[in-house]
Coordinates of C-alpha atoms and ligand atoms in Angstrom, one line a residue:
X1331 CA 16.7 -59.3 -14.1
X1332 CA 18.7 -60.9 -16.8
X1333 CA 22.4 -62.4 -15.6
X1334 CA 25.6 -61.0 -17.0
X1335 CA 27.9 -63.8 -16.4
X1336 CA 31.5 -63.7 -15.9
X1337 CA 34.0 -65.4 -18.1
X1338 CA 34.9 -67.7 -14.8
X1339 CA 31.3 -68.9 -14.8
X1340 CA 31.3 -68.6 -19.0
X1341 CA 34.0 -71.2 -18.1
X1342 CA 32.0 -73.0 -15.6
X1343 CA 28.8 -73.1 -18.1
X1344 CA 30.8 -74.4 -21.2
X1345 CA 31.7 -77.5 -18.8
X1346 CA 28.3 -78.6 -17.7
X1347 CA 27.2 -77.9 -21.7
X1348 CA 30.0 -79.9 -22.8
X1349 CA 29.1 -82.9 -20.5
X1350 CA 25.3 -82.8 -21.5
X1351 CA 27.2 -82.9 -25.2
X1352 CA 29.3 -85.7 -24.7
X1353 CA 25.8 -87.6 -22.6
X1354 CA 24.1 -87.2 -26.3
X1355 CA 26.7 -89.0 -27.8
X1356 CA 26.8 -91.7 -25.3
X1357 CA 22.6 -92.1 -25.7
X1358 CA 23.3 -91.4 -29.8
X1359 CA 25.8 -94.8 -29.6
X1360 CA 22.6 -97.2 -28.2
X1361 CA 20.0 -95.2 -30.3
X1362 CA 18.4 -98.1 -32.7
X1363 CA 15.7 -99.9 -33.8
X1364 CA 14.2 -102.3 -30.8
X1365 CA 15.4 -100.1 -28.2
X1366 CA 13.2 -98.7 -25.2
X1367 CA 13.4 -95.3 -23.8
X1368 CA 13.6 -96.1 -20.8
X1369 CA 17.2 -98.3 -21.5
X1370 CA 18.7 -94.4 -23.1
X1371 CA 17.4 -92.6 -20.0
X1372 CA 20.0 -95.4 -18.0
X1373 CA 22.9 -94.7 -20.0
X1374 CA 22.2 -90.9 -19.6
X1375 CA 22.0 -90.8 -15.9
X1376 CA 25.1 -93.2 -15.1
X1377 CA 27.7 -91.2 -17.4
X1378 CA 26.4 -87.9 -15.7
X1379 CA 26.5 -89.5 -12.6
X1380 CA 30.2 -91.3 -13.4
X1381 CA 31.0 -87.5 -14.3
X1382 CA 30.8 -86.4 -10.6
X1383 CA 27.5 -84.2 -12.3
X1384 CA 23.8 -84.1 -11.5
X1385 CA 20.7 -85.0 -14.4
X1386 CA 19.2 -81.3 -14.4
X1387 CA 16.1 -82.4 -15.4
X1388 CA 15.8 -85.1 -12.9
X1389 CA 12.9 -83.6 -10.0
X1390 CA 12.5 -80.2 -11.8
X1391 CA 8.9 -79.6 -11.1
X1392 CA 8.8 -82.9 -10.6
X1393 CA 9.7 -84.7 -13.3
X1394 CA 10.6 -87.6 -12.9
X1395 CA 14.0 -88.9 -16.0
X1396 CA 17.0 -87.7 -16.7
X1397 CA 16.0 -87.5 -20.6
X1398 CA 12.8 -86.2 -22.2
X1399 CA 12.7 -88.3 -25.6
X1400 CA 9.8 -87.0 -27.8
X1401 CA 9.0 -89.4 -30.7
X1402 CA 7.6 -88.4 -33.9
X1403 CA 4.5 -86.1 -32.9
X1404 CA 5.7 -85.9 -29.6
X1405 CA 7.6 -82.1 -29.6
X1406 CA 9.1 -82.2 -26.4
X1407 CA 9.6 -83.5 -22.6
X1408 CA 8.0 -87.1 -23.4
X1409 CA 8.7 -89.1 -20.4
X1410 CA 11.5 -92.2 -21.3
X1411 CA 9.9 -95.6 -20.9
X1412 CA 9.4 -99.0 -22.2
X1413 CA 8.4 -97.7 -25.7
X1414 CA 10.1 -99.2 -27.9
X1415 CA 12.3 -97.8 -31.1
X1416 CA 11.4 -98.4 -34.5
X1417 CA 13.1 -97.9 -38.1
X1418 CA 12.0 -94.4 -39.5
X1419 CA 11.2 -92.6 -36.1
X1420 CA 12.6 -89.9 -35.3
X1421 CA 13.1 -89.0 -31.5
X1422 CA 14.2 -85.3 -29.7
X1423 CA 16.6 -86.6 -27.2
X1424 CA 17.1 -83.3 -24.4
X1425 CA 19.3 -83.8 -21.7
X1426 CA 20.2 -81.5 -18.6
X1427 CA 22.9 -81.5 -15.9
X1428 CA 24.0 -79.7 -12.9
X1429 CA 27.6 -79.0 -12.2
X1430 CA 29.2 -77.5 -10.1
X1431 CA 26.1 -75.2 -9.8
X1432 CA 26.0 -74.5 -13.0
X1433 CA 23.3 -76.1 -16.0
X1434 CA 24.1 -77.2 -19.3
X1435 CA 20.8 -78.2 -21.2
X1436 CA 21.3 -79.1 -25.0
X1437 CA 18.5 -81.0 -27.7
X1438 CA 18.7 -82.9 -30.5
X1439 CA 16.6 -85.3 -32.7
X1440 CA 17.9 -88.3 -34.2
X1441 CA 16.4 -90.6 -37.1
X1442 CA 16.7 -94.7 -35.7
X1443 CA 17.4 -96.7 -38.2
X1444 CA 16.6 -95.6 -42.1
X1445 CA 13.7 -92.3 -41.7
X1446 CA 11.5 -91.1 -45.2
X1447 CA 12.9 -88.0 -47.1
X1448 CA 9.9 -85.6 -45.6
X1449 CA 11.7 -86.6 -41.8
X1450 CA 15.2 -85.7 -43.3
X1451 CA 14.2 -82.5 -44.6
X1452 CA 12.5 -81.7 -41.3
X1453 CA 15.2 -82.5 -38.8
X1454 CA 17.4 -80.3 -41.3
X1455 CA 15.8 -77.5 -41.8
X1456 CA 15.1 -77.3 -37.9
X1457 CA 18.5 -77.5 -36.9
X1458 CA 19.8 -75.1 -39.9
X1459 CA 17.2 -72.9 -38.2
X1460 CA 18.8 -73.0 -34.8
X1461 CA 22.0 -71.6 -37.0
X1462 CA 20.2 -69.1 -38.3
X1463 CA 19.0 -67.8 -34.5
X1464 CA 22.4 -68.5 -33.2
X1465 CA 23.8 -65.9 -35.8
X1466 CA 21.8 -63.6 -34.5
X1467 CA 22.4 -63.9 -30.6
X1468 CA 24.8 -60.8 -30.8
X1469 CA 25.2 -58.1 -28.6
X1470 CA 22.9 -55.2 -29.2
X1471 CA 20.5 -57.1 -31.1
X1472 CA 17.1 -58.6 -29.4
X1473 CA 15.4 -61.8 -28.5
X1474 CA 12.9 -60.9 -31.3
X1475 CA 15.4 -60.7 -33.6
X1476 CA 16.6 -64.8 -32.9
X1477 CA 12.8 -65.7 -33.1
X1478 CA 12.4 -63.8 -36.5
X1479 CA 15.2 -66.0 -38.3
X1480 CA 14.0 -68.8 -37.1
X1481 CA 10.4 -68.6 -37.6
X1482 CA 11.1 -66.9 -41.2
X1483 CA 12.9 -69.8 -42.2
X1484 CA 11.0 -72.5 -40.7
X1485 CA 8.2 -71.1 -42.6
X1486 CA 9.4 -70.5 -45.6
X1487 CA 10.2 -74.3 -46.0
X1488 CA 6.6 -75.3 -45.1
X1489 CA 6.8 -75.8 -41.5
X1490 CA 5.0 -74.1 -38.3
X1491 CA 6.6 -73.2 -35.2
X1492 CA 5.4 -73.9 -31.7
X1493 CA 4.5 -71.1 -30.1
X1494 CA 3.4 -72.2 -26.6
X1495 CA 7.2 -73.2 -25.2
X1496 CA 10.5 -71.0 -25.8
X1497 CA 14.2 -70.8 -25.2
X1498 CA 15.3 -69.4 -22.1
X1499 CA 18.4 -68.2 -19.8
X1500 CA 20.5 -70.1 -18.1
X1501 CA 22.9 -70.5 -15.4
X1502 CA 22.7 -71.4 -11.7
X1503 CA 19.0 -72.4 -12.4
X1504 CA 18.0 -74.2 -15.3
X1505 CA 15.2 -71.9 -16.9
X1506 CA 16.4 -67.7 -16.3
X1507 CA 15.2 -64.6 -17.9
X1508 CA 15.1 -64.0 -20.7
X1509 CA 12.6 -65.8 -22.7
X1510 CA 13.8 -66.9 -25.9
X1511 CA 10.8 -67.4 -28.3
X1512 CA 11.3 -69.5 -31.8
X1513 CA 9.0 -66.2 -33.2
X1514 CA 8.8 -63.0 -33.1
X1515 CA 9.7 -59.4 -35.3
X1516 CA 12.6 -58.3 -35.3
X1517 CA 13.8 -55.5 -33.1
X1518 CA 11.4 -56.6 -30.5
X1519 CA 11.9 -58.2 -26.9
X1520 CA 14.7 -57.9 -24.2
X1521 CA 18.1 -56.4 -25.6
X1522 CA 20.9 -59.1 -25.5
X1523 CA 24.0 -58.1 -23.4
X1524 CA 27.6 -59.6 -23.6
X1525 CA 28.0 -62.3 -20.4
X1526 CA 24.3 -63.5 -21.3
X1527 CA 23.5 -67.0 -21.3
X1528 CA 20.8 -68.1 -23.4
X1529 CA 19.2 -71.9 -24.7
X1530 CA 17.5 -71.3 -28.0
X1531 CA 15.7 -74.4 -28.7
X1532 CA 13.4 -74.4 -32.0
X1533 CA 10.1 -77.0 -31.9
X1534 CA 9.5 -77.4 -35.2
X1535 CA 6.5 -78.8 -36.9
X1536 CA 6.0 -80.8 -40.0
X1537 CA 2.2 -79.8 -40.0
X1538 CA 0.3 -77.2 -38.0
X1539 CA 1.5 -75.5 -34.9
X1540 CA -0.9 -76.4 -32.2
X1541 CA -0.1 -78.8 -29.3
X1542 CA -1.6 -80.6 -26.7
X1543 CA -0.5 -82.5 -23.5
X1544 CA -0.6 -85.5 -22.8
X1545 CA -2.7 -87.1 -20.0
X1546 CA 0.8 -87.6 -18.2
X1547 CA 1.0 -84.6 -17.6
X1548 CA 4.1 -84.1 -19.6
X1549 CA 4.1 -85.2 -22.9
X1550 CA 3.7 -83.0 -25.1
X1551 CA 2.7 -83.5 -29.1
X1552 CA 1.3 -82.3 -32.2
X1553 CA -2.4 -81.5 -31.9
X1554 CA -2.2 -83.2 -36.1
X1555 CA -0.1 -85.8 -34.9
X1556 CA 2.5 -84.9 -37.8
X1557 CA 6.0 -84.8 -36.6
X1558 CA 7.7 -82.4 -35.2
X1559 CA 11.8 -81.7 -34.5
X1560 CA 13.4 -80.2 -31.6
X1561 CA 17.3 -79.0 -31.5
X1562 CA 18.8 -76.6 -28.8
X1563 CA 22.3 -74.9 -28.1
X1564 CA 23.3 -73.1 -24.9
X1565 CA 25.5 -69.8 -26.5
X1566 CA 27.2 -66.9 -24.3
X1567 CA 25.9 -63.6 -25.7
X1568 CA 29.4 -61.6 -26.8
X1569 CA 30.3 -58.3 -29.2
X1570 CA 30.5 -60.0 -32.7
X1571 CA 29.7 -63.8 -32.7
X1572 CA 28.2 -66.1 -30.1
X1573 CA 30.1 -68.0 -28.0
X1574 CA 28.2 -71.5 -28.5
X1575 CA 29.0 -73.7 -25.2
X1576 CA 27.3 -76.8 -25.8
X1577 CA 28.1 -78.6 -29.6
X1578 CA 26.7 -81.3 -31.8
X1579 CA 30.4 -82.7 -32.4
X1580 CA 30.5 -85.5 -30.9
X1581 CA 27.2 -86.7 -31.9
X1582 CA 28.0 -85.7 -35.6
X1583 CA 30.9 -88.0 -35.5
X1584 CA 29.6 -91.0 -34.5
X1585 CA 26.8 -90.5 -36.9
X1586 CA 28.9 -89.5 -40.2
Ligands
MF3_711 N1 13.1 -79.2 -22.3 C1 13.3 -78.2 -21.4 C2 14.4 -77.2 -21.9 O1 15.2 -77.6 -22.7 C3 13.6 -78.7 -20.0 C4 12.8 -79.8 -19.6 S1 12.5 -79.7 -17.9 C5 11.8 -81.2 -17.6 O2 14.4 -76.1 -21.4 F1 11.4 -81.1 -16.4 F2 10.7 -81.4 -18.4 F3 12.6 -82.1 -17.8
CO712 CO1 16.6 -78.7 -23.2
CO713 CO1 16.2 -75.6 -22.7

């Protein structure tokens, strides 16, 4: 069962995205050379936790942060620790809170420091992707029809898509039907329905598609060890356009 959600808990949904926006910015502000991972995960948890919220992530099966931050060929839900930043990584920062019952969860990948042209060109294309998909989260249309844009464009500019971990709804819990998959053919999957809440969250790789997982159970990276890009938006499904409920604003404005 897919949930239709109703514009109180739209309401509801757009604040916990919002505060997961504005914890981005607040990690984005420390993000530099000679920082640890561990120090960002910090700053995340206390301005959630100043903000009378919850870190989502934080015990979800476990886990044990607030932040996953995936560096380079990490792809996603690397485990912050005393690692330490250097000039011309790139790092996935993905941040989730609970409140007042309701999950934001929102992704984005940063460059510390100065990163090559082939790094550039990968976190844009990635997030242009996400753009694409978002265009298509309409009513009527299907999940298939987000994972085609993405993938088609992804591809097209030289990259691979994971395949192995997807978008998703959400709401009350943190992962919710439907699946959201960064591939796919068009017309395919579960219809989207106005009140739906959906994460679309591409993984994009700079070199083949295959993963593996770490030995911390968690971590997981490029099976080529190229590097790989990871951006995700929480959007309300409605008639025309999507309503996006998390934003890249207030990272974008300390960055530009
Ligand atoms: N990265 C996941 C998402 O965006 C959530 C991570 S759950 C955690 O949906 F437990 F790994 F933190
Ligand atoms: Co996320
Ligand atoms: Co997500």
């Amino acid at each position: 069962m897919i949930n239709i959600r109703t514009a109180e808990e739209i309401e509801l949904l757009r604040k916990s995205n919002l505060l997961v926006s504005e914890t981005l910015a607040e990690v984005a502000k420390r993000i530099a050379p000679g920082v640890t991972t561990g120090e960002l995960d910090k700053i995340a948890e206390e301005f959630i936790n100043d903000n009378d919220a919850k870190p989502g992530f934080l015990g979800y099966n476990g886990y044990p942060k607030t932040l996953c931050t995936s560096v380079n060929e990490q792809v996603v839900h690397g485990i912050p620790s005393g690692i330490v930043l250097k000039e011309g990584d790139i790092i996935s920062i993905d941040c989730g809170v609970l409140l007042n019952g309701y999950y934001g969860d929102t992704a984005y990948t940063f460059a510390v420091g100065e990163i090559d042209e082939n790094k550039k060109r990968l976190l844009k294309i990635t997030k242009e992707s996400l753009f694409l998909g978002i265009e298509k989260a309409i009513e009527g249309n299907r999940t298939g029809d987000i994972g085609y844009a993405v993938q088609e464009y992804c591809e097209v500019n030289g990259y691979s898509v994971v395949r192995e971990l997807v978008g998703h709804g959400l709401g009350t819990n943190l992962h919710e039907p439907p699946e959201v998959p960064n591939y796919g053919r068009r017309g395919r999957g579960p219809k989207l329905k106005a009140g739906m809440v959906i994460c679309i969250e591409p993984m994009i790789n700079m070199g083949r598609k295959e993963i593996i997982q770490e030995a911390d159970g968690w971590t997981i990276r490029t099976a080529d060890r190229k590097a790989s890009a990871h951006f995700e938006l929480a959007v309300a499904i409605q008639k025309d356009k999507a309503d996006i409920l998390s934003t890249f604003k207030y990272i974008e404005e300390l960055l530009n």
